[in-house]
Amino acid sequence: MYRMLLIGGITLAITTGSATADPETTAKARALIDAHVKAIRPLEIIAGKAWWDANTTGDKAAFQKKEDAQNRLDAALANAATFAELKAAKDAKIDDKLVSRQIDLLYLMYLEKQVDPALLKKMTAKANAVEAKFNVYRAKVNGQELADSKVRELLKSSTDSNLRKTVWEASKGVGKDVEADLKELVKLRNQAATQLGFKNFHAMMLFINEQEGVELVKLFDELDDLTREPYAKAKAEIDEKLAANAGVKVADLMPWHYHDSFFQESPAVFDVDLDQPFKTADILELCRKFYAGIDLPIDDVIARSDLYEKKGKSPHAFCTDIDREAGVRVLANITATEYWASTMLHELGHAVYSSKNIPQSVPYVLRGEAHILTTEGVAMQFQKFSKSRAWLEKMGVKVENPAAFDATSTKVLRNELLIFSRWCQVMLRFEKAMYENPDQDLNKLWWDYVEKYQLLKRPVGRSEPDYASKIHICSAPVYYHNYMMGQLFASQVHHTIAKELYDGAAPSSVNYIGDKRVGGFMKAKIFEPARTLSWRDLMKFATGAELSAKAFALDFQAK
Ligand SMILES: [Zn+2]
């Protein structure tokens, strides 16, 4: 049976099964949703506002306020009686699609918090212990403590292989400090997952985020096949430069010869300064003009935002949609660099994909991005333009040495994406295997994957908990793969736009400038459906195909 569902001007054809829930059940489900929103919405807004205040000022009281609101939220979501009612509503197969989608999402939200409180307390304590050790850890070299920035600087600039090795090893030392706590934490997380009926914590987290392990590995296998060769080629070119800089043979390059301790970023080995065009350009104005040109104006976002460095403020960047009533804003610390141009394009990409461009008629529970991977994807789709000479020139920014800028920026972008994709392979596969069997030799497992996917050499005889020195393994578990899927999403959507709006032009030649149809496409195909569609259904709705690595891979073959 087909039913037409009207959301803010777009019409979705939805297939529904035969009606199974009686009107009374549907009414009960609606009441359940209403009660949830009534209780949760004010807390979410308080937490959002406090989080914003805390980060823009560094005010301790604001951090406390955010934590208090978060605790009250968690307590509400832990309510077992509400969870039971949600489960019953979910099993009743309600045929009003909007109601059933909300029930499904609420069920997942509450599911995560249904862990036995005593166990949850233990998990939180362990996680805090690990995080505290990360916060105080400093790499020690020759009896001297090094700040993280100093470690990065030495790995970037030192030509002394022995010093590099010492610094790299010291940077990994935190792994040893947290290893025992982390191993316990992994087991506690698995225990919680088993209590809730899952095989392990990894499987549970994927389920809560509407993902699935076998499907994910299949996607990452495809990505592996398509990136293996271009990655090896790009790495060979980088290796040659790194070897020359350190005065060693390529065959003797070790993990400490790269510019960050995990080789997750592209080493800065190419000559042209990508910052040059941004020394005189007004980055904010550039973004304002660009987004207005594609019919996604952001003047109101800018007015609410906090964009330049100041005392006490968070040094990072993020975008937050505080009330799902178009209160979206960005925190940033803009300086005249390519990094901040790209970061601003990224954060404003999140900003346009928010309640700002989602009709208020979409219910509160569904009024947000379809998935973390889809909003990261949109942000990444726009972020890339700061490295495009053609985009910069068309936007009126002067590029002094166009040919050299072109050659370097193309290479840097390609290298960044390839290096990141191979690093994500390690993260996904390691985490999955770790939660499946935490008692195996994790030190060995980590390096097996690093060798296989990143093509780095394992230091002879090394058996250290190097995996534990990556903070995300501890603090942001089962999350990293979404960044990679965001990149795949970005490429696939961009290719669809090139095909549908630009007559199949080469995607690398399409830069959206001044084209209002781009905003129209993004709104109709991606923003407005919001969370009424799962990320899988959104992908098919927007691009006509399932999420795959094909478009992403094509971006490297063109060059
Ligand atoms: Zn982002």
Short mmCIF file of N, CA, C and O in Angstrom, two decimals, residues 68-111:
data_model
loop_
_atom_site.label_atom_id
_atom_site.label_comp_id
_atom_site.label_asym_id
_atom_site.label_seq_id
_atom_site.Cartn_x
_atom_site.Cartn_y
_atom_site.Cartn_z
N ASP A 68 24.71 18.92 35.20
CA ASP A 68 23.47 18.65 35.95
C ASP A 68 22.31 18.33 35.01
O ASP A 68 21.56 17.38 35.23
N ALA A 69 22.18 19.13 33.97
CA ALA A 69 21.10 18.90 33.00
C ALA A 69 21.29 17.54 32.33
O ALA A 69 20.33 16.80 32.11
N GLN A 70 22.55 17.21 32.01
CA GLN A 70 22.85 15.93 31.37
C GLN A 70 22.47 14.77 32.29
O GLN A 70 21.87 13.79 31.86
N ASN A 71 22.79 14.91 33.58
CA ASN A 71 22.44 13.85 34.53
C ASN A 71 20.93 13.66 34.62
O ASN A 71 20.43 12.53 34.69
N ARG A 72 20.19 14.77 34.62
CA ARG A 72 18.73 14.67 34.68
C ARG A 72 18.18 14.03 33.41
O ARG A 72 17.23 13.23 33.45
N LEU A 73 18.80 14.38 32.27
CA LEU A 73 18.41 13.76 31.00
C LEU A 73 18.63 12.25 31.06
O LEU A 73 17.74 11.47 30.70
N ASP A 74 19.83 11.87 31.48
CA ASP A 74 20.16 10.44 31.54
C ASP A 74 19.19 9.70 32.46
O ASP A 74 18.76 8.59 32.15
N ALA A 75 18.87 10.34 33.59
CA ALA A 75 17.95 9.69 34.54
C ALA A 75 16.58 9.49 33.89
O ALA A 75 15.96 8.43 34.04
N ALA A 76 16.12 10.50 33.16
CA ALA A 76 14.82 10.39 32.49
C ALA A 76 14.83 9.26 31.46
O ALA A 76 13.89 8.47 31.35
N LEU A 77 15.93 9.17 30.70
CA LEU A 77 16.02 8.15 29.65
C LEU A 77 16.20 6.75 30.24
O LEU A 77 15.97 5.75 29.56
N ALA A 78 16.64 6.68 31.48
CA ALA A 78 16.85 5.38 32.11
C ALA A 78 15.53 4.78 32.64
O ALA A 78 15.50 3.63 33.05
N ASN A 79 14.47 5.55 32.61
CA ASN A 79 13.19 5.11 33.17
C ASN A 79 12.70 3.79 32.54
O ASN A 79 12.36 3.73 31.35
N ALA A 80 12.67 2.75 33.36
CA ALA A 80 12.37 1.40 32.85
C ALA A 80 10.91 1.27 32.40
O ALA A 80 10.62 0.57 31.44
N ALA A 81 10.00 1.95 33.13
CA ALA A 81 8.59 1.84 32.77
C ALA A 81 8.34 2.47 31.40
O ALA A 81 7.64 1.90 30.54
N THR A 82 8.91 3.65 31.17
CA THR A 82 8.77 4.30 29.86
C THR A 82 9.36 3.42 28.77
O THR A 82 8.78 3.27 27.69
N PHE A 83 10.53 2.83 29.08
CA PHE A 83 11.16 1.97 28.09
C PHE A 83 10.26 0.79 27.72
O PHE A 83 10.12 0.45 26.54
N ALA A 84 9.63 0.20 28.72
CA ALA A 84 8.73 -0.93 28.46
C ALA A 84 7.56 -0.50 27.57
O ALA A 84 7.16 -1.21 26.64
N GLU A 85 7.03 0.69 27.84
CA GLU A 85 5.93 1.19 27.00
C GLU A 85 6.40 1.45 25.57
O GLU A 85 5.68 1.16 24.60
N LEU A 86 7.62 1.98 25.44
CA LEU A 86 8.17 2.22 24.10
C LEU A 86 8.34 0.90 23.35
O LEU A 86 8.07 0.81 22.16
N LYS A 87 8.82 -0.09 24.07
CA LYS A 87 9.04 -1.39 23.43
C LYS A 87 7.70 -1.97 22.94
O LYS A 87 7.61 -2.47 21.81
N ALA A 88 6.68 -1.85 23.78
CA ALA A 88 5.36 -2.35 23.40
C ALA A 88 4.85 -1.60 22.16
O ALA A 88 4.33 -2.21 21.21
N ALA A 89 5.02 -0.30 22.16
CA ALA A 89 4.57 0.51 21.02
C ALA A 89 5.34 0.13 19.76
O ALA A 89 4.77 0.05 18.66
N LYS A 90 6.63 -0.12 19.91
CA LYS A 90 7.46 -0.49 18.77
C LYS A 90 7.00 -1.84 18.20
O LYS A 90 6.86 -2.00 16.99
N ASP A 91 6.72 -2.79 19.10
CA ASP A 91 6.31 -4.12 18.65
C ASP A 91 4.91 -4.13 18.05
O ASP A 91 4.53 -5.05 17.33
N ALA A 92 4.12 -3.08 18.34
CA ALA A 92 2.74 -3.04 17.85
C ALA A 92 2.66 -2.70 16.35
O ALA A 92 1.61 -2.78 15.75
N LYS A 93 3.78 -2.36 15.76
CA LYS A 93 3.85 -2.04 14.32
C LYS A 93 2.79 -1.01 13.89
O LYS A 93 1.89 -1.29 13.10
N ILE A 94 2.94 0.15 14.44
CA ILE A 94 2.02 1.26 14.13
C ILE A 94 2.19 1.69 12.68
O ILE A 94 3.32 1.81 12.20
N ASP A 95 1.11 1.90 11.97
CA ASP A 95 1.28 2.18 10.53
C ASP A 95 1.27 3.66 10.19
O ASP A 95 1.41 4.02 9.02
N ASP A 96 1.16 4.54 11.17
CA ASP A 96 1.43 5.95 10.92
C ASP A 96 2.95 6.11 10.94
O ASP A 96 3.59 5.95 11.99
N LYS A 97 3.53 6.37 9.76
CA LYS A 97 4.98 6.31 9.62
C LYS A 97 5.72 7.31 10.52
O LYS A 97 6.79 7.01 11.03
N LEU A 98 5.15 8.50 10.68
CA LEU A 98 5.83 9.50 11.51
C LEU A 98 5.85 9.06 12.97
O LEU A 98 6.85 9.22 13.67
N VAL A 99 4.72 8.52 13.42
CA VAL A 99 4.64 8.05 14.80
C VAL A 99 5.59 6.86 14.99
O VAL A 99 6.38 6.81 15.94
N SER A 100 5.56 5.94 14.06
CA SER A 100 6.37 4.73 14.24
C SER A 100 7.87 5.05 14.17
O SER A 100 8.67 4.48 14.91
N ARG A 101 8.24 6.01 13.31
CA ARG A 101 9.65 6.41 13.25
C ARG A 101 10.11 7.04 14.57
O ARG A 101 11.20 6.77 15.07
N GLN A 102 9.25 7.88 15.14
CA GLN A 102 9.61 8.50 16.43
C GLN A 102 9.75 7.46 17.52
O GLN A 102 10.67 7.51 18.33
N ILE A 103 8.81 6.51 17.53
CA ILE A 103 8.87 5.45 18.54
C ILE A 103 10.16 4.64 18.39
O ILE A 103 10.86 4.35 19.35
N ASP A 104 10.51 4.31 17.13
CA ASP A 104 11.74 3.54 16.90
C ASP A 104 12.96 4.28 17.45
O ASP A 104 13.82 3.69 18.09
N LEU A 105 13.04 5.57 17.17
CA LEU A 105 14.21 6.34 17.60
C LEU A 105 14.24 6.51 19.11
O LEU A 105 15.30 6.42 19.73
N LEU A 106 13.08 6.75 19.70
CA LEU A 106 13.04 6.88 21.16
C LEU A 106 13.42 5.56 21.82
O LEU A 106 14.15 5.53 22.81
N TYR A 107 12.93 4.47 21.24
CA TYR A 107 13.27 3.15 21.77
C TYR A 107 14.80 3.00 21.84
O TYR A 107 15.35 2.57 22.85
N LEU A 108 15.50 3.37 20.77
CA LEU A 108 16.96 3.24 20.74
C LEU A 108 17.63 4.16 21.75
O LEU A 108 18.60 3.81 22.40
N MET A 109 17.07 5.38 21.86
CA MET A 109 17.61 6.36 22.81
C MET A 109 17.53 5.84 24.25
O MET A 109 18.47 5.98 25.02
N TYR A 110 16.39 5.25 24.60
CA TYR A 110 16.19 4.75 25.97
C TYR A 110 16.95 3.44 26.19
O TYR A 110 17.42 3.17 27.29
N LEU A 111 17.03 2.66 25.12
CA LEU A 111 17.70 1.35 25.22
C LEU A 111 19.11 1.49 25.80
O LEU A 111 19.52 0.77 26.69
#
